Coordinates of C-alpha atoms in Angstrom, one line a residue:
X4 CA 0.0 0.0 0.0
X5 CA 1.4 3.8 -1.0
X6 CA 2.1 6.0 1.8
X7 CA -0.2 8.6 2.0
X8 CA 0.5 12.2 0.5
X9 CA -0.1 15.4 1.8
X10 CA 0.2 18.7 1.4
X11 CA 2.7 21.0 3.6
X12 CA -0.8 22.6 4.6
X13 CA -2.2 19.4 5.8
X14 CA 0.8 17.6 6.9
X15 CA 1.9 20.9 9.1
X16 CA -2.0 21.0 10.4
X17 CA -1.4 17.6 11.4
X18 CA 2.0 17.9 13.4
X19 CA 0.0 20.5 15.4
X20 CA -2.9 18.3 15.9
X21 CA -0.7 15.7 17.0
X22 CA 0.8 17.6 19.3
X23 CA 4.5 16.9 17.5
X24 CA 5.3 20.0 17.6
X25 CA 4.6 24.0 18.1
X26 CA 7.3 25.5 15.9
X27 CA 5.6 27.2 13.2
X28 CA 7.1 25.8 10.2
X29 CA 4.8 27.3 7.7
X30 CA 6.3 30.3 8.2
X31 CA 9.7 29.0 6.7
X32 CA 9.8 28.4 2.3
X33 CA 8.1 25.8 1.3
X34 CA 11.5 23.7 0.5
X35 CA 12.5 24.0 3.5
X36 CA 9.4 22.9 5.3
X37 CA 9.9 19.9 2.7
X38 CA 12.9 19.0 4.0
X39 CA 12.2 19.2 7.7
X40 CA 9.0 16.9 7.2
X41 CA 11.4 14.6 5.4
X42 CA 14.1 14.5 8.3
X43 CA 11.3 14.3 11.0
X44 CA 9.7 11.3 9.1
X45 CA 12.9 9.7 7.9
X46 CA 15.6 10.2 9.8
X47 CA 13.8 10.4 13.2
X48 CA 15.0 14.0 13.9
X49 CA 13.2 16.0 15.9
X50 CA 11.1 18.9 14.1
X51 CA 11.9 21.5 16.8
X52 CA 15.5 21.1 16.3
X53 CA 15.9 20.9 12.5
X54 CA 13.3 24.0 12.5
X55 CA 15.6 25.7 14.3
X56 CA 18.6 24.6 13.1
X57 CA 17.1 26.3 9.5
X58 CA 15.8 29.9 10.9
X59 CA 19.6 29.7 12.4
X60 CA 21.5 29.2 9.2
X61 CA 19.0 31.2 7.1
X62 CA 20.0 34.5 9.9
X63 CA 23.6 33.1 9.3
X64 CA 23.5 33.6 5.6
X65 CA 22.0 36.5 6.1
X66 CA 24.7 38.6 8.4
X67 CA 25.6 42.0 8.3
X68 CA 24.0 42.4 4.6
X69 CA 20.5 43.4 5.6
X70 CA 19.5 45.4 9.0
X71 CA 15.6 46.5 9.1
X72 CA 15.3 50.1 11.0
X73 CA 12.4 50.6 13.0
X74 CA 12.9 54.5 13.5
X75 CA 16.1 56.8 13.7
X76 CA 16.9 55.1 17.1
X77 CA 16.5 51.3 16.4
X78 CA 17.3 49.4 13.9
X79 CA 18.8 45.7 14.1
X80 CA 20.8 43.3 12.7
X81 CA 19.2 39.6 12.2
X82 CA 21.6 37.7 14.5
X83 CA 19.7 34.5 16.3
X84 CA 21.0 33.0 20.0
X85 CA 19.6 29.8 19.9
X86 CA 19.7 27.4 22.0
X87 CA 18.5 23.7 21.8
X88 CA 17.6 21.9 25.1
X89 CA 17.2 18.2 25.5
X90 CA 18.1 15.2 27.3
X91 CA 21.9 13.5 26.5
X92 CA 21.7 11.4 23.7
X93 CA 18.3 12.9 22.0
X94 CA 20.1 14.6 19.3
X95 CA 20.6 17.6 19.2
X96 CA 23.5 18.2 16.7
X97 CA 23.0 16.1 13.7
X98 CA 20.0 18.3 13.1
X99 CA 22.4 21.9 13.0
X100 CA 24.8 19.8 10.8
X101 CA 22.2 19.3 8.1
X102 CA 20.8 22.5 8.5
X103 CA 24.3 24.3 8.2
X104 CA 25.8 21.6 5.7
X105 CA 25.7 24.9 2.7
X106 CA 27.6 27.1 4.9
X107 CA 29.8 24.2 6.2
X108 CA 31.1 23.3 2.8
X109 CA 31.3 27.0 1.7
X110 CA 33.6 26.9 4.5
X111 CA 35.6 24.2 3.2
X112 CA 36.2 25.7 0.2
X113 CA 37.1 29.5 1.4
X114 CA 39.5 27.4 3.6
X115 CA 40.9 25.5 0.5
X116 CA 41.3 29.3 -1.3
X117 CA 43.2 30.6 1.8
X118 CA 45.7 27.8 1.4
X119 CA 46.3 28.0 -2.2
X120 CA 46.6 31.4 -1.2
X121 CA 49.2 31.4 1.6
X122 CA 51.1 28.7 -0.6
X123 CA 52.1 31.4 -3.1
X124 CA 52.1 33.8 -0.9
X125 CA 55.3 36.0 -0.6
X126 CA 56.0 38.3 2.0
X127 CA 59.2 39.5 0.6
X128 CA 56.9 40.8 -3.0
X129 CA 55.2 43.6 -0.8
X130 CA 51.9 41.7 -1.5
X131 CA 49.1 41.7 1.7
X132 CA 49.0 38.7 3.4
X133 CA 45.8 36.7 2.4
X134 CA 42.8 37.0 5.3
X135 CA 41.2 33.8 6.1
X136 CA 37.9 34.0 5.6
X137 CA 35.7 32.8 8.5
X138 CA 32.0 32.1 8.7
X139 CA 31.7 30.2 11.4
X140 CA 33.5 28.9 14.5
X141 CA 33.4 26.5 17.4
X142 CA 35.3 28.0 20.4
X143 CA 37.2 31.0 19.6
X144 CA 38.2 33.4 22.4
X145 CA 36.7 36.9 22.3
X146 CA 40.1 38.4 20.9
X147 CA 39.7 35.9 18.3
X148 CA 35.9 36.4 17.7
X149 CA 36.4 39.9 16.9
X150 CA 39.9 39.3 14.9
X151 CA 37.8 37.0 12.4
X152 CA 35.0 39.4 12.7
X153 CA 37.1 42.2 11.2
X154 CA 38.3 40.2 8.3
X155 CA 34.9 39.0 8.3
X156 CA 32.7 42.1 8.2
X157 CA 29.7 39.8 6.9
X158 CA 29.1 38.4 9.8
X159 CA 30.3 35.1 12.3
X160 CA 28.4 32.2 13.7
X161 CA 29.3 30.4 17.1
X162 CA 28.7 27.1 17.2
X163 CA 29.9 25.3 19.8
X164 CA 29.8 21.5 20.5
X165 CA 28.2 22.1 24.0
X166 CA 26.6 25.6 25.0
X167 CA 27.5 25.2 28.6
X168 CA 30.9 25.0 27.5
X169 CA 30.9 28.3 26.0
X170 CA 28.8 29.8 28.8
X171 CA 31.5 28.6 31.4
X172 CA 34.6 30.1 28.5
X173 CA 33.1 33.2 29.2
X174 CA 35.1 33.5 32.5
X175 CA 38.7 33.7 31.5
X176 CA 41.3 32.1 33.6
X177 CA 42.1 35.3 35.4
X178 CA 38.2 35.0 36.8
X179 CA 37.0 37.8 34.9
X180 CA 34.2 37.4 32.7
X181 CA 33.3 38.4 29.1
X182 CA 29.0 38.3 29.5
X183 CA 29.1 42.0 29.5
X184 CA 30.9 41.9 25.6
X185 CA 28.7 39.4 25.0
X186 CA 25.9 41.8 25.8
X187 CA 26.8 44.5 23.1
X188 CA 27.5 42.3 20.3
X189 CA 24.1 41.2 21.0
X190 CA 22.7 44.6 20.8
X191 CA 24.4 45.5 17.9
X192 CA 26.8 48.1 19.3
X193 CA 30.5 49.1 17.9
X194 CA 33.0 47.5 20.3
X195 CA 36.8 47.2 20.1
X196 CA 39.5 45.0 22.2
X197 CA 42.9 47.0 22.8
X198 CA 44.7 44.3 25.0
X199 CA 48.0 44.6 25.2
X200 CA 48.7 40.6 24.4
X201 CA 46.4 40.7 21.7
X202 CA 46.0 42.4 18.1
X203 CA 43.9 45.5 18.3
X204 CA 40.0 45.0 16.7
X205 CA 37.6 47.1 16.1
X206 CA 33.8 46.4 14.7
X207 CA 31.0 49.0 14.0
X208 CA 28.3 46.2 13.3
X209 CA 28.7 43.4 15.0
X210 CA 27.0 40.3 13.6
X211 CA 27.2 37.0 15.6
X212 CA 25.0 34.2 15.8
X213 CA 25.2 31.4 17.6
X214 CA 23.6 27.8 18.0
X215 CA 24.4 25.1 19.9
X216 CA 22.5 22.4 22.3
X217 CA 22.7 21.8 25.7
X218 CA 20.7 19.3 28.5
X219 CA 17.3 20.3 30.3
X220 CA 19.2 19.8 33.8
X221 CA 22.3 21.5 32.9
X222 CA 20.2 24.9 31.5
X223 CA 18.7 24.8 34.7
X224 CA 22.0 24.8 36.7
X225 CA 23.3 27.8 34.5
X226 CA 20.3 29.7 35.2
X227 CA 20.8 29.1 38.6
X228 CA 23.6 30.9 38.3
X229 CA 22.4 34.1 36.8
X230 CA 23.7 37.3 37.4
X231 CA 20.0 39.1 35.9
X232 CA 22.3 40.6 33.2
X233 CA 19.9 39.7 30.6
X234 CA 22.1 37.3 28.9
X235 CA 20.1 34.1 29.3
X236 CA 16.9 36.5 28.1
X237 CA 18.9 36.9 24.9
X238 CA 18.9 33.3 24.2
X239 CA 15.8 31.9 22.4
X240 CA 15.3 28.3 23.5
X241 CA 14.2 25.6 21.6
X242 CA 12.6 23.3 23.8
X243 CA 10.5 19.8 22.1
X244 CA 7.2 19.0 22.9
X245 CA 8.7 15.5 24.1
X246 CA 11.5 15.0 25.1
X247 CA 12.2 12.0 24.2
X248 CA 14.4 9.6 21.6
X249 CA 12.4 8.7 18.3
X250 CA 12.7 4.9 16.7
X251 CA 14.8 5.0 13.4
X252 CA 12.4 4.9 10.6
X253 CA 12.7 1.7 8.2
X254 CA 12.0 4.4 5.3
X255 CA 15.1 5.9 4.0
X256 CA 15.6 9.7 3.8
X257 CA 14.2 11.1 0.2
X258 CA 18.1 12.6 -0.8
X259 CA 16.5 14.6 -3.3
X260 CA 14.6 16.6 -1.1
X261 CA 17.5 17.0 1.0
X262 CA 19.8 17.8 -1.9
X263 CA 17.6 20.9 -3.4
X264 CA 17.7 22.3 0.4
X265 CA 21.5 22.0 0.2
X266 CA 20.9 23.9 -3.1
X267 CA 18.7 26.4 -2.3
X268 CA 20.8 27.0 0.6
X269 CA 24.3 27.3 -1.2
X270 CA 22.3 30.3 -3.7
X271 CA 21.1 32.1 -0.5
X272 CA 24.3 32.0 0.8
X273 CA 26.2 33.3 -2.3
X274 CA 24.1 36.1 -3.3
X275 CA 24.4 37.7 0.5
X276 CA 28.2 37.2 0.3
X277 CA 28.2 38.7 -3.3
X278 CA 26.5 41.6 -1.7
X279 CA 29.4 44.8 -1.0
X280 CA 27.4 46.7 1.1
X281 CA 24.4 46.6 3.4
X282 CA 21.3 47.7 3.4
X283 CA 18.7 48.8 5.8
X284 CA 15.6 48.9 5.5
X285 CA 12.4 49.8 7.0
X286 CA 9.0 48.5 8.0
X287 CA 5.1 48.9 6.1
X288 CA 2.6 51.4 7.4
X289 CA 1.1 47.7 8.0
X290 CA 4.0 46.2 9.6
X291 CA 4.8 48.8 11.3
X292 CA 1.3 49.3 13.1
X293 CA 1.6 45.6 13.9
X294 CA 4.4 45.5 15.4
X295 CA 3.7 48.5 17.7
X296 CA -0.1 46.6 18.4
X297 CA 2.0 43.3 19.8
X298 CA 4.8 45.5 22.1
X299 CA 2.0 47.1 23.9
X300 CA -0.2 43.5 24.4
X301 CA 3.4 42.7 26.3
X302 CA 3.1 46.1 28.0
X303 CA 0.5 44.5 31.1
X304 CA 2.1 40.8 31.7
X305 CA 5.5 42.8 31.7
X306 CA 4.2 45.0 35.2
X307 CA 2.9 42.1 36.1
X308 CA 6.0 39.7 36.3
X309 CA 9.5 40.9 36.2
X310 CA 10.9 37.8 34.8
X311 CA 8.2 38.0 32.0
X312 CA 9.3 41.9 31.3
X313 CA 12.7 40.7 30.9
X314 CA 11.9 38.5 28.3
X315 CA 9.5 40.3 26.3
X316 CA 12.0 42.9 26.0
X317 CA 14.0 41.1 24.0
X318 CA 11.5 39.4 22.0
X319 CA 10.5 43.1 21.1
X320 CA 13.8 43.1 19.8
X321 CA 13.6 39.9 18.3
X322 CA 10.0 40.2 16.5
X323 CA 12.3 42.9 14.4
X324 CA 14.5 40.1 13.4
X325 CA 12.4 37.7 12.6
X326 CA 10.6 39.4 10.3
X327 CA 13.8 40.7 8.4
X328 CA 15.1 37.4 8.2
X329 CA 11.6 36.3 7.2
X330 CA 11.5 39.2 4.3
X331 CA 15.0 38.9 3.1
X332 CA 14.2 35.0 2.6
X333 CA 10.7 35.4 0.9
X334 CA 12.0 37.9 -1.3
X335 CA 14.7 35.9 -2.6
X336 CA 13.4 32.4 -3.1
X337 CA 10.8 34.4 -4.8
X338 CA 12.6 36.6 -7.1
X339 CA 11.4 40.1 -5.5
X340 CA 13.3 42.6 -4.6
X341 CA 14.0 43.7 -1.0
X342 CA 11.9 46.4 -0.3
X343 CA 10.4 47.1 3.3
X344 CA 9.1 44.7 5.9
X345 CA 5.7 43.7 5.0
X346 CA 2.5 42.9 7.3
X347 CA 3.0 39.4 6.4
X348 CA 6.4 39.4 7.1
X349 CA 5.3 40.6 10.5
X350 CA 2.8 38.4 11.1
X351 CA 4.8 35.5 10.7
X352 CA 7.5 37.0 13.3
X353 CA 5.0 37.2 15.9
X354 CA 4.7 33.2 15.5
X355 CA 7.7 32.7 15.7
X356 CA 8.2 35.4 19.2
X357 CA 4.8 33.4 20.7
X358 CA 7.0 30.2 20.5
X359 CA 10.0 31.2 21.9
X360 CA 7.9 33.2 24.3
X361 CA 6.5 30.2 25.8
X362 CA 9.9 28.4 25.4
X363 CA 11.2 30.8 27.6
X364 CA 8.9 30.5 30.5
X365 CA 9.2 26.7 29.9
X366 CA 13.0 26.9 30.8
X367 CA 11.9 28.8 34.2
X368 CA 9.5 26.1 34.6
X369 CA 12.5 23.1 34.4
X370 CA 14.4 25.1 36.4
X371 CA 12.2 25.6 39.5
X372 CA 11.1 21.8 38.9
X373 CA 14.6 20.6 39.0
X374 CA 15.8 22.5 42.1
X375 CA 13.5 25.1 43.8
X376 CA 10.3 23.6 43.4
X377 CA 8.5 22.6 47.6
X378 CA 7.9 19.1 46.3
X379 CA 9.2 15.7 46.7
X380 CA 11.0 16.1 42.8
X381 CA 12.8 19.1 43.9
X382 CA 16.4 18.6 45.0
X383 CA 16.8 21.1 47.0
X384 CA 14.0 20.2 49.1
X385 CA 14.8 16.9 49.3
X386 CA 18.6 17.6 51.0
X387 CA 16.7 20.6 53.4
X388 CA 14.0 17.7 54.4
X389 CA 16.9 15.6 54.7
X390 CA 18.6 17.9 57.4
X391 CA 15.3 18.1 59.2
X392 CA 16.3 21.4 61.6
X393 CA 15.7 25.3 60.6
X394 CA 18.9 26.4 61.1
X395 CA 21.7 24.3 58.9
X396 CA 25.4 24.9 58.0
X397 CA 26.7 24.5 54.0
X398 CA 29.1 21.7 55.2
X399 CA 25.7 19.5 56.7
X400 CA 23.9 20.3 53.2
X401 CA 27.0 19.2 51.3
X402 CA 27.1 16.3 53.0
X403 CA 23.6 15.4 52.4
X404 CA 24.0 16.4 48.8
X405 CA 26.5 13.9 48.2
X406 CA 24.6 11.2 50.1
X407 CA 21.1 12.0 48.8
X408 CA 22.2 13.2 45.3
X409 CA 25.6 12.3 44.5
X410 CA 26.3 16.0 44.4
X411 CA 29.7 17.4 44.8
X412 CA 30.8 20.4 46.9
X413 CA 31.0 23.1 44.3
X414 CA 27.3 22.2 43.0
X415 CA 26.1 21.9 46.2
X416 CA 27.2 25.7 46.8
X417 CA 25.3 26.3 43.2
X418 CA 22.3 25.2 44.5
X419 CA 22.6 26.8 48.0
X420 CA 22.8 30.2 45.9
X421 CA 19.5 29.8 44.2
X422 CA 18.0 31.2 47.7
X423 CA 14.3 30.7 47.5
X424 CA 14.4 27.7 49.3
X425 CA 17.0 28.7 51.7
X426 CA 18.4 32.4 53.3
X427 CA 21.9 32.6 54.0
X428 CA 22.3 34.1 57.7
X429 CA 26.0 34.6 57.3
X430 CA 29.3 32.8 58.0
X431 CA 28.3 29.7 56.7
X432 CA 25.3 29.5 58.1
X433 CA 21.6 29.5 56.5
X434 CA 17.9 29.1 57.4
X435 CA 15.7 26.6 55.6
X436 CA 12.4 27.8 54.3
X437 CA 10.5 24.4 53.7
X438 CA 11.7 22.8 57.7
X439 CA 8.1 21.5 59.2
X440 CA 6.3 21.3 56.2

C-alpha cells in the first residue's frame, strides 16, 4: 500500500494536531518545510530542532548584509541566540549539521582558497598577506571572535559542540568574565578589544550568531547561576514538545529533497556574500502598526512579572529580526526585490516570538522543577528535608548532597545560591524555608 501524500498545509495542520510540535514551520519556504518533514519522518529528527537549526543558518546567511530600521533610534541586525535543550543522547547536533551543511562546505572551500593562497604567498613581494575567511567557528576566544569578525565584516556564527561549554569560557582564567561583551555584540553596538597581548580589533556592526544544544538539567544549573544581566533573556530556547528519543524509521531519507535544500541553501548564501554593502531597511505602514499593536499586548504581563518583562523585551527586539530574516528569505526564493518589511512578514515573526515566548517560561519552569520547586521532585528540598532542623550549616547540606544526590561540593554551593528555598544568615550558616512542612 502507497504511503499517503499530503500537502505541507495538511501535513503541518497535522503535526500540530498531534501535538509533535509548536514550531511554526509554515512560516519557513516551502522547501525547507519539505525537507524538515522529510528529516522528522525519515531520519527520526526532531522537528523542533531541525526547525531551528534552519531559521539559524537562514539569519547566518544573512549577516551583516541586511539590518531593518524601526525609526532613527532602532534598527537591528538579524543575528539569532539559539539554544536547543534536551536530554543527552536525543540529538541535538545532527540536526544543526544538516541544516548548516551549505555554509559548512562553503567553509571548506574558502578554507581551500586561503591555502592556495598562503602557498604562493610571498611576504618579501610587498603583496598583503591573504585574510582567512571565517563564517563560522566552534570555540574562539573573544580576541579571536572579533579578529575574524574584522576580516569577516559579513558576519560570524558560534557554534559550539556544547553551550554550557561556551557559557563557562566566558570566564577567563584570570576570573573575569566576558557576558558584558557578550551583551553589546548582542545589541548590535560598535566595540573594540585593545589588550595589550592581543591584536587590536575594532567592529561598528557586530553580527554574531550562535547555536548550539545543551541538557534540560544543565540549562537549569546555568540559570541558577544568573547574574540578571539579561544574557540568558537573549537566548531563544528551543525546547520539544517531548523529550524523548524517536525509533529509526525503516523508510530511507528522500536525498533529493535533502539535496535541493543544500541547493537552495548554497544560492542564499552566495548572493548575501556577493553583496558589498548593506542595506537597511524599513518596515510597512502595516507592519509597522503591527508590530507596535503586539509590544503594547506585552506592555501588562510585563508590570505584572519581572521575569516575563525581561523576556518580552527582548523578544521586542527579536520580532524585528524575525521578520527581516523572514523578508529577506521570501524575497529571494521568490525573485522580489528587497523592499520594506511587510505585514506578512510581520505576522509571521509574531509566531515565531509566541514560540520562543513560551519556550522561555518553559525553561523557568524546568528550572524551578529541577531545584527550587516545595515538592518531593525538587532537589533542594529533598537535602533541606533531609537535614530536618531550621537552622543548617553549607558543610551539613554538602554532606547530604552527596549522600542524597551524589552532588559534589561546588554544586552543592550552586544550588545553595538559588536562595528561595533557603536564606543565607551569614558565616556559613543559612535558614531553611521548607523545615516543618
Amino acid at each position: 500500500m502507497e504511503k499517503e501524500m499530503f500537502s505541507l498545509r495538511e501535513a503541518n495542520s497535522q503535526i500540530k494536531r498531534k501535538l509533535i510540535s509548536k514550531f511554526p514551520v509554515e512560516i519557513l519556504p516551502d522547501f525547507i518545510q519539505e525537507a524538515i518533514l522529510e528529516l522528522y519522518e525519515n531520519s527520526s529528527f526532531n522537528m523542533d530542532y531541525i526547525s531551528g537549526a534552519a531559521l539559524s543558518a537562514l539569519a547566518s546567511s544573512i549577516g551583516n548584509k541586511f539590518h531593518v530600521r524601526k525609526d532613527i533610534t532602532w534598527s537591528e541586525n538579524p543575528s539569532l541566540w539559539i539554544v536547543m535543550v534536551g536530554r543527552n543522547g536525543q540529538n541535538k547536533s545532527a540536526p544543526q549539521k544538516v541544516a548548516y551543511k551549505a555554509i559548512t562546505n562553503k567553509q571548506s572551500e574558502l578554507n581551500r582558497e586561503y591555502e592556495e593562497a598562503m602557498n604562493s604567498y610571498d611576504p618579501g613581494l610587498g603583496d598583503p598577506k591573504p585574510l582567512k575567511k571565517k563564517l563560522y567557528s566552534t570555540e574562539p576566544t573573544f580576541e579571536s571572535l572579533l579578529k575574524m569578525h574584522k576580516d569577516n565584516p559579513h558576519g560570524i556564527t558560534i557554534k559550539p559542540d556544547e553551550f554550557k561549554t561556551f557559557v563557562d569560557g566566558l570566564v577567563g582564567y584570570n576570573g573575569s568574565s566576558r557576558r558584558s561583551s557578550y551583551l553589546s555584540l548582542w545589541d548590535g553596538a560598535p566595540i573594540s578589544s585593545d589588550r595589550k597581548d592581543a591584536e587590536s580589533a575594532s567592529i561598528d556592526k557586530p553580527c554574531i550568531n550562535i547555536v548550539g544544544g545543551i541538557q534540560d538539567d544543565v540549562i537549569a544549573s546555568l540559570k541558577s547561576k544568573d547574574t540578571k544581566d539579561g544574557f540568558f533573556e537573549r537566548m531563544l530556547f528551543v525546547v520539544p514538545l517531548k523529550m524523548e528519543k524517536r525509533f529509526v524509521s525503516e523508510t530511507p531519507v528522500n536525498e533529493h529533497t535533502i539535496s535541493v535544500y543544500i541547493s537552495k541553501m548554497h544560492d542564499f548564501l552566495e548572493n548575501m556574500l556577493g553583496r558589498h554593502n548593506y542595506e537597511e531597511i524599513g518596515l510597512s505602514p502595516e507592519a509597522s502598526r503591527l508590530f507596535d499593536q503586539e509590544r503594547n499586548s506585552h506592555v501588562e504581563p510585563s508590570n505584572k512579572d519581572s521575569n516575563v518583562s525581561g523576556i518580552l523585551s527582548k523578544l521586542d527586539r527579536y520580532m524585528l529580526r524575525f521578520a527581516l530574516i523572514l523578508e529577506v528569505t521570501h524575497c529571494f526564493f521568490n525573485s522580489k526585490p528587497v523592499k520594506d518589511i511587510s505585514e506578512d512578514s510581520m505576522k509571521r515573526a509574531i509566531m515565531l516570538k509566541n514560540y520562543f515566548f513560551e519556550n522561555a517560561l518553559k525553561i523557568n519552569d524546568i528550572m524551578e522543577k529541577s531545584y527550587e520547586s516545595n515538592t518531593p521532585n525538587g532537589k533542594v528540598y529533598a537535602i533541606l528535608k533531609a537535614i530536618g532542623k531550621e537552622t543548617f550549616s553549607s558543610r551539613e547540606f554538602i554532606e547530604k548532597a552527596k549522600q542524597i544526590h551524589s552532588i559534589g561540593k561546588s554544586r552543592s554551593y550552586e544550588l545553595l545560591s538559588i536562595g528561595k528555598l533557603t536564606q543565607e544568615l551569614g558565616k556559613g550558616q543559612y535558614r531553611s524555608k521548607v523545615y516543618g512542612d
